[in-house]
């Protein structure tokens, strides 16, 4: 199983957890009807504040970790069949991933990289079925087990946003309408939400391992398919968590609690006299290949996940991909 390092866990709890944990203060909300307003403010623009994380992700990696997420019991998730070597026309690449190009391809070497370890297999047929077989073998490998035992999960990014109202959540998660609708439904069911003063969102991206292939020496396709075909050269697997915190504190007060100004986040939330003890936090945790987030409603559930974000069953899902044109192996970049 993956175990996140104590140092990283401390950072996550000092950053992420606090984001989600917002507490009840002594002052009542300025406008009790505002927070639970289901109608988005037409002038609202989400403003994200980076809190923690050191991605070191090359700029040719395209983030796709939020595009296809669903929520267990609330949305129907349509996840594209992504694998290293899969090819699409450029207009569909990293957007819908529709209309995969099925022309015959040359076999290739696939390499999984996790920390200092790697697992390689030569002469792999570049199809979805053979890729899944490769992943299955990788998960049983000694290299993967060593990686799992050495706590190599890493924080890529943690950011927060003042959503202000329930209605604005649709704009905060505008890249995925189905996820936004499901999340808004869940949050809207929180008891006494109308008596709160602020709604704060936290997004966390956690990296795991990557799978890639070298530049095809003889080209990807056995026969050319034109100059608009783009193929997946690598996939980075990881997890994402979105938090929604409902609090009677204003945003700035929540932020100071989140930064641990007066006490540790764990103490603020878990101790009876902690400022965050009466906070409501709803977490949407996505760490498996189905991309269906599970809903967690306690700090303890979030804490448990952060201590162990991956297992050999829930090993993450593609959160970054790189694309290359098949005709000349030049880098594809979203416009």
Coordinates of C-alpha atoms in Angstrom, one line a residue:
X1 CA 0.0 0.0 0.0
X2 CA 1.0 3.6 -0.5
X3 CA 1.9 5.5 2.6
X4 CA 2.4 9.2 2.5
X5 CA 5.4 10.4 4.4
X6 CA 5.0 12.0 7.8
X7 CA 6.6 15.2 6.5
X8 CA 4.2 15.4 3.6
X9 CA 1.2 14.5 5.9
X10 CA 2.2 17.3 8.2
X11 CA 2.3 19.7 5.3
X12 CA -1.1 18.5 4.0
X13 CA -2.7 18.8 7.4
X14 CA -1.1 22.1 7.9
X15 CA -2.4 23.3 4.6
X16 CA -5.1 21.2 3.1
X17 CA -6.9 20.0 6.1
X18 CA -7.1 23.5 7.5
X19 CA -8.6 24.7 4.3
X20 CA -11.4 22.4 4.6
X21 CA -11.9 22.9 8.3
X22 CA -13.7 26.0 8.9
X23 CA -15.2 26.7 12.2
X24 CA -18.1 28.4 13.9
X25 CA -17.3 31.7 15.4
X26 CA -19.2 33.9 17.8
X27 CA -20.6 36.4 15.3
X28 CA -23.6 35.6 13.2
X29 CA -23.5 35.9 9.4
X30 CA -24.0 39.3 7.9
X31 CA -26.7 37.9 5.5
X32 CA -28.0 34.5 6.4
X33 CA -29.7 34.2 3.0
X34 CA -26.6 34.8 1.0
X35 CA -24.6 31.7 1.7
X36 CA -27.3 29.2 0.7
X37 CA -28.4 31.3 -2.3
X38 CA -28.6 28.7 -5.2
X39 CA -28.3 31.3 -7.9
X40 CA -24.8 32.1 -9.1
X41 CA -23.6 35.7 -8.9
X42 CA -23.2 36.7 -12.5
X43 CA -20.2 38.9 -11.5
X44 CA -18.4 36.2 -9.5
X45 CA -15.0 35.1 -10.7
X46 CA -13.2 32.4 -8.7
X47 CA -9.9 33.6 -7.4
X48 CA -7.6 30.8 -6.3
X49 CA -4.8 31.3 -3.8
X50 CA -2.0 28.8 -4.0
X51 CA -1.2 27.5 -0.5
X52 CA 1.3 24.7 -0.9
X53 CA 2.8 22.2 -3.4
X54 CA 5.8 22.0 -5.6
X55 CA 4.8 20.4 -8.9
X56 CA 8.0 20.4 -11.0
X57 CA 5.7 19.3 -13.7
X58 CA 7.1 20.1 -17.2
X59 CA 5.0 22.6 -19.1
X60 CA 4.1 20.2 -21.9
X61 CA 2.0 18.1 -19.4
X62 CA -1.7 18.8 -19.7
X63 CA -3.8 18.7 -16.6
X64 CA -6.9 16.5 -17.0
X65 CA -7.5 15.6 -13.4
X66 CA -10.8 17.5 -13.0
X67 CA -12.3 17.0 -16.5
X68 CA -14.1 13.7 -16.1
X69 CA -14.6 13.3 -12.3
X70 CA -18.0 12.1 -11.0
X71 CA -19.4 11.7 -7.6
X72 CA -20.6 8.3 -6.3
X73 CA -24.4 8.2 -6.1
X74 CA -24.8 11.7 -7.6
X75 CA -23.5 11.7 -11.2
X76 CA -23.1 9.4 -14.2
X77 CA -19.4 9.4 -15.0
X78 CA -18.2 9.0 -18.6
X79 CA -14.5 8.3 -18.4
X80 CA -12.5 8.2 -21.7
X81 CA -10.4 5.1 -22.3
X82 CA -6.9 6.6 -21.9
X83 CA -3.7 4.7 -22.4
X84 CA -0.2 5.4 -23.5
X85 CA -0.2 5.1 -27.3
X86 CA -3.8 6.0 -27.7
X87 CA -4.3 8.5 -30.5
X88 CA -6.9 11.1 -31.3
X89 CA -7.5 14.0 -33.7
X90 CA -6.1 17.2 -32.3
X91 CA -9.5 18.9 -31.7
X92 CA -10.5 16.0 -29.4
X93 CA -7.2 15.6 -27.6
X94 CA -7.3 16.5 -23.8
X95 CA -10.9 17.8 -24.2
X96 CA -13.4 15.1 -25.0
X97 CA -10.9 12.4 -26.0
X98 CA -13.6 11.2 -28.5
X99 CA -13.0 9.5 -31.8
X100 CA -9.9 7.5 -31.0
X101 CA -7.9 6.6 -34.1
X102 CA -7.8 2.8 -34.4
X103 CA -5.2 2.4 -37.2
X104 CA -2.5 -0.3 -36.6
X105 CA 0.5 0.8 -34.6
X106 CA 4.0 -0.3 -34.1
X107 CA 4.6 -2.1 -30.7
X108 CA 6.6 -0.1 -28.2
X109 CA 8.4 -0.2 -24.8
X110 CA 6.2 0.9 -21.9
X111 CA 7.9 2.1 -18.7
X112 CA 6.3 2.9 -15.4
X113 CA 8.3 5.2 -13.2
X114 CA 7.7 5.6 -9.4
X115 CA 10.3 7.3 -7.5
X116 CA 13.7 5.8 -8.2
X117 CA 12.2 2.5 -9.4
X118 CA 10.8 1.6 -12.8
X119 CA 9.0 -1.3 -14.4
X120 CA 9.5 -1.9 -18.1
X121 CA 8.0 -4.1 -20.7
X122 CA 9.2 -4.4 -24.4
X123 CA 7.2 -5.1 -27.5
X124 CA 3.8 -4.0 -26.1
X125 CA 0.9 -3.7 -28.5
X126 CA -0.5 -0.2 -28.1
X127 CA -4.1 -1.1 -27.4
X128 CA -6.3 -0.5 -24.4
X129 CA -6.4 -4.2 -23.5
X130 CA -2.7 -4.6 -23.6
X131 CA -2.1 -1.4 -21.7
X132 CA -4.4 -2.6 -18.9
X133 CA -2.6 -5.9 -18.9
X134 CA 0.7 -4.0 -18.4
X135 CA -0.7 -2.0 -15.5
X136 CA -2.0 -5.2 -13.9
X137 CA 1.5 -6.7 -14.1
X138 CA 3.1 -3.5 -12.9
X139 CA 0.9 -3.4 -9.7
X140 CA 2.2 -6.9 -8.9
X141 CA 5.8 -6.1 -9.5
X142 CA 8.6 -5.9 -6.9
X143 CA 9.4 -2.4 -8.2
X144 CA 5.9 -1.1 -7.5
X145 CA 5.8 -2.7 -4.0
X146 CA 9.1 -1.0 -3.2
X147 CA 7.7 2.3 -4.4
X148 CA 4.6 1.8 -2.3
X149 CA 6.7 1.1 0.8
X150 CA 8.8 4.2 0.4
X151 CA 6.1 6.8 0.7
X152 CA 6.6 8.5 -2.6
X153 CA 3.3 10.2 -3.0
X154 CA 3.8 14.0 -3.4
X155 CA 1.8 17.2 -3.2
X156 CA 1.6 18.9 -6.6
X157 CA -0.8 21.7 -5.7
X158 CA -3.1 22.9 -2.9
X159 CA -5.2 26.0 -3.5
X160 CA -8.2 27.6 -2.0
X161 CA -11.0 29.9 -3.1
X162 CA -13.7 31.9 -1.4
X163 CA -16.9 30.6 -3.1
X164 CA -19.2 32.9 -1.0
X165 CA -22.4 31.1 -1.9
X166 CA -23.7 27.7 -2.9
X167 CA -24.7 29.0 -6.2
X168 CA -21.2 30.1 -7.1
X169 CA -19.9 26.5 -6.7
X170 CA -21.0 25.9 -10.3
X171 CA -18.5 28.6 -11.4
X172 CA -15.8 27.3 -9.1
X173 CA -16.0 23.9 -10.9
X174 CA -17.0 25.2 -14.3
X175 CA -14.6 22.7 -16.1
X176 CA -17.0 19.8 -15.2
X177 CA -20.7 20.7 -15.1
X178 CA -21.8 17.2 -13.9
X179 CA -19.4 17.2 -11.0
X180 CA -20.4 20.8 -10.1
X181 CA -24.1 19.9 -10.1
X182 CA -23.5 16.8 -7.9
X183 CA -21.2 18.7 -5.5
X184 CA -23.7 21.6 -5.2
X185 CA -26.4 19.1 -4.4
X186 CA -24.4 17.5 -1.7
X187 CA -23.3 20.8 -0.2
X188 CA -26.9 22.2 -0.4
X189 CA -28.0 19.3 1.9
X190 CA -25.8 20.4 4.8
X191 CA -28.1 21.2 7.7
X192 CA -28.4 24.9 8.7
X193 CA -26.2 26.1 5.9
X194 CA -28.2 29.3 5.6
X195 CA -27.0 30.3 9.1
X196 CA -23.3 30.2 8.0
X197 CA -21.2 33.1 7.0
X198 CA -18.7 31.7 4.4
X199 CA -18.2 28.8 2.0
X200 CA -14.6 28.1 1.1
X201 CA -13.3 25.6 -1.4
X202 CA -10.0 23.7 -1.4
X203 CA -8.5 21.7 -4.2
X204 CA -5.7 19.3 -3.7
X205 CA -3.7 17.5 -6.4
X206 CA -1.5 14.5 -5.3
X207 CA 0.9 12.8 -7.6
X208 CA 1.8 9.1 -7.7
X209 CA 3.6 7.4 -10.6
X210 CA 3.8 7.8 -14.4
X211 CA 3.7 5.5 -17.4
X212 CA 5.3 6.5 -20.7
X213 CA 6.9 5.4 -23.9
X214 CA 10.0 6.5 -25.9
X215 CA 9.8 8.3 -29.2
X216 CA 8.7 5.7 -31.8
X217 CA 11.7 5.2 -33.9
X218 CA 9.6 4.0 -36.9
X219 CA 6.7 6.2 -36.2
X220 CA 3.6 5.4 -34.1
X221 CA 1.4 4.2 -37.0
X222 CA 2.4 1.5 -39.4
X223 CA 0.9 3.6 -42.2
X224 CA 0.6 7.5 -41.9
X225 CA -2.8 8.8 -40.8
X226 CA -2.4 12.5 -41.6
X227 CA -0.9 15.5 -39.8
X228 CA -3.7 16.0 -37.2
X229 CA -3.3 12.8 -35.2
X230 CA -2.0 13.3 -31.6
X231 CA -1.0 10.4 -29.4
X232 CA -0.5 10.0 -25.6
X233 CA 3.2 9.7 -24.9
X234 CA 2.8 9.6 -21.1
X235 CA 0.2 9.6 -18.3
X236 CA 0.8 10.7 -14.7
X237 CA -1.4 9.0 -12.2
X238 CA -2.6 10.7 -9.0
X239 CA -5.5 11.7 -6.8
X240 CA -7.6 14.8 -6.4
X241 CA -9.6 16.1 -3.4
X242 CA -12.0 19.0 -3.5
X243 CA -13.2 20.4 -0.1
X244 CA -16.1 22.6 0.6
X245 CA -16.1 24.2 4.1
X246 CA -19.1 25.9 5.6
X247 CA -18.3 28.2 8.5
X248 CA -19.7 31.0 10.7
X249 CA -16.3 32.7 10.4
X250 CA -15.6 35.1 7.6
X251 CA -13.2 34.1 4.9
X252 CA -10.2 36.0 6.3
X253 CA -10.7 34.5 9.7
X254 CA -11.0 31.0 8.2
X255 CA -7.8 31.7 6.3
X256 CA -5.9 32.6 9.5
X257 CA -7.2 29.4 11.1
X258 CA -6.1 27.5 8.0
X259 CA -2.6 29.0 8.3
X260 CA -2.3 27.8 11.9
X261 CA -1.9 31.2 13.3
X262 CA -3.2 30.3 16.8
X263 CA -2.9 26.5 16.9
X264 CA -2.3 23.4 14.8
X265 CA -5.1 22.5 12.4
X266 CA -5.6 19.2 14.0
X267 CA -6.0 20.8 17.4
X268 CA -8.3 23.4 16.1
X269 CA -10.6 20.8 14.6
X270 CA -10.4 17.9 16.9
X271 CA -10.3 19.5 20.3
X272 CA -13.5 20.4 21.9
X273 CA -12.4 24.0 22.4
X274 CA -10.8 24.3 19.0
X275 CA -12.0 27.1 16.8
X276 CA -12.8 24.7 14.0
X277 CA -14.5 22.1 16.1
X278 CA -18.0 22.9 15.0
X279 CA -17.1 23.4 11.3
X280 CA -18.7 21.5 8.5
X281 CA -16.4 20.0 5.9
X282 CA -17.5 18.0 2.9
X283 CA -14.7 16.3 1.0
X284 CA -14.8 14.8 -2.5
X285 CA -12.0 12.2 -2.7
X286 CA -11.1 10.8 -6.1
X287 CA -8.2 8.3 -6.2
X288 CA -9.2 5.3 -8.4
X289 CA -9.5 4.6 -12.1
X290 CA -13.3 5.0 -12.1
X291 CA -12.8 8.7 -11.3
X292 CA -15.9 8.6 -9.1
X293 CA -15.2 10.7 -6.0
X294 CA -16.5 9.4 -2.7
X295 CA -18.0 11.8 -0.3
X296 CA -16.5 12.2 3.2
X297 CA -18.1 14.4 5.9
X298 CA -15.7 14.2 8.7
X299 CA -12.2 15.5 9.3
X300 CA -11.1 12.0 10.4
X301 CA -12.0 10.6 7.0
X302 CA -9.9 13.2 5.2
X303 CA -7.1 12.7 7.6
X304 CA -7.1 9.0 7.0
X305 CA -7.0 9.5 3.2
X306 CA -4.1 12.0 3.4
X307 CA -2.1 9.5 5.5
X308 CA -2.6 6.9 2.7
X309 CA -3.8 8.3 -0.6
X310 CA -3.1 5.3 -2.7
X311 CA -3.3 1.5 -2.5
X312 CA -2.7 -1.3 -5.0
X313 CA -6.5 -1.2 -5.7
X314 CA -7.0 2.6 -5.6
X315 CA -3.8 3.5 -7.3
X316 CA -5.0 6.8 -8.8
X317 CA -6.1 7.8 -12.2
X318 CA -4.6 9.9 -15.1
X319 CA -4.3 13.5 -13.9
X320 CA -1.7 14.7 -16.5
X321 CA -1.0 13.6 -20.0
X322 CA 1.5 14.6 -22.7
X323 CA 0.6 14.6 -26.4
X324 CA 2.7 14.4 -29.5
X325 CA 1.9 14.7 -33.1
X326 CA 2.3 11.3 -34.8
X327 CA 3.6 12.7 -38.1
X328 CA 6.7 14.4 -36.6
X329 CA 6.7 13.8 -32.8
X330 CA 6.4 17.5 -32.1
X331 CA 4.8 18.5 -28.8
X332 CA 1.0 19.1 -28.7
X333 CA -0.1 22.1 -26.7
X334 CA -3.7 23.1 -25.9
X335 CA -4.6 26.4 -27.5

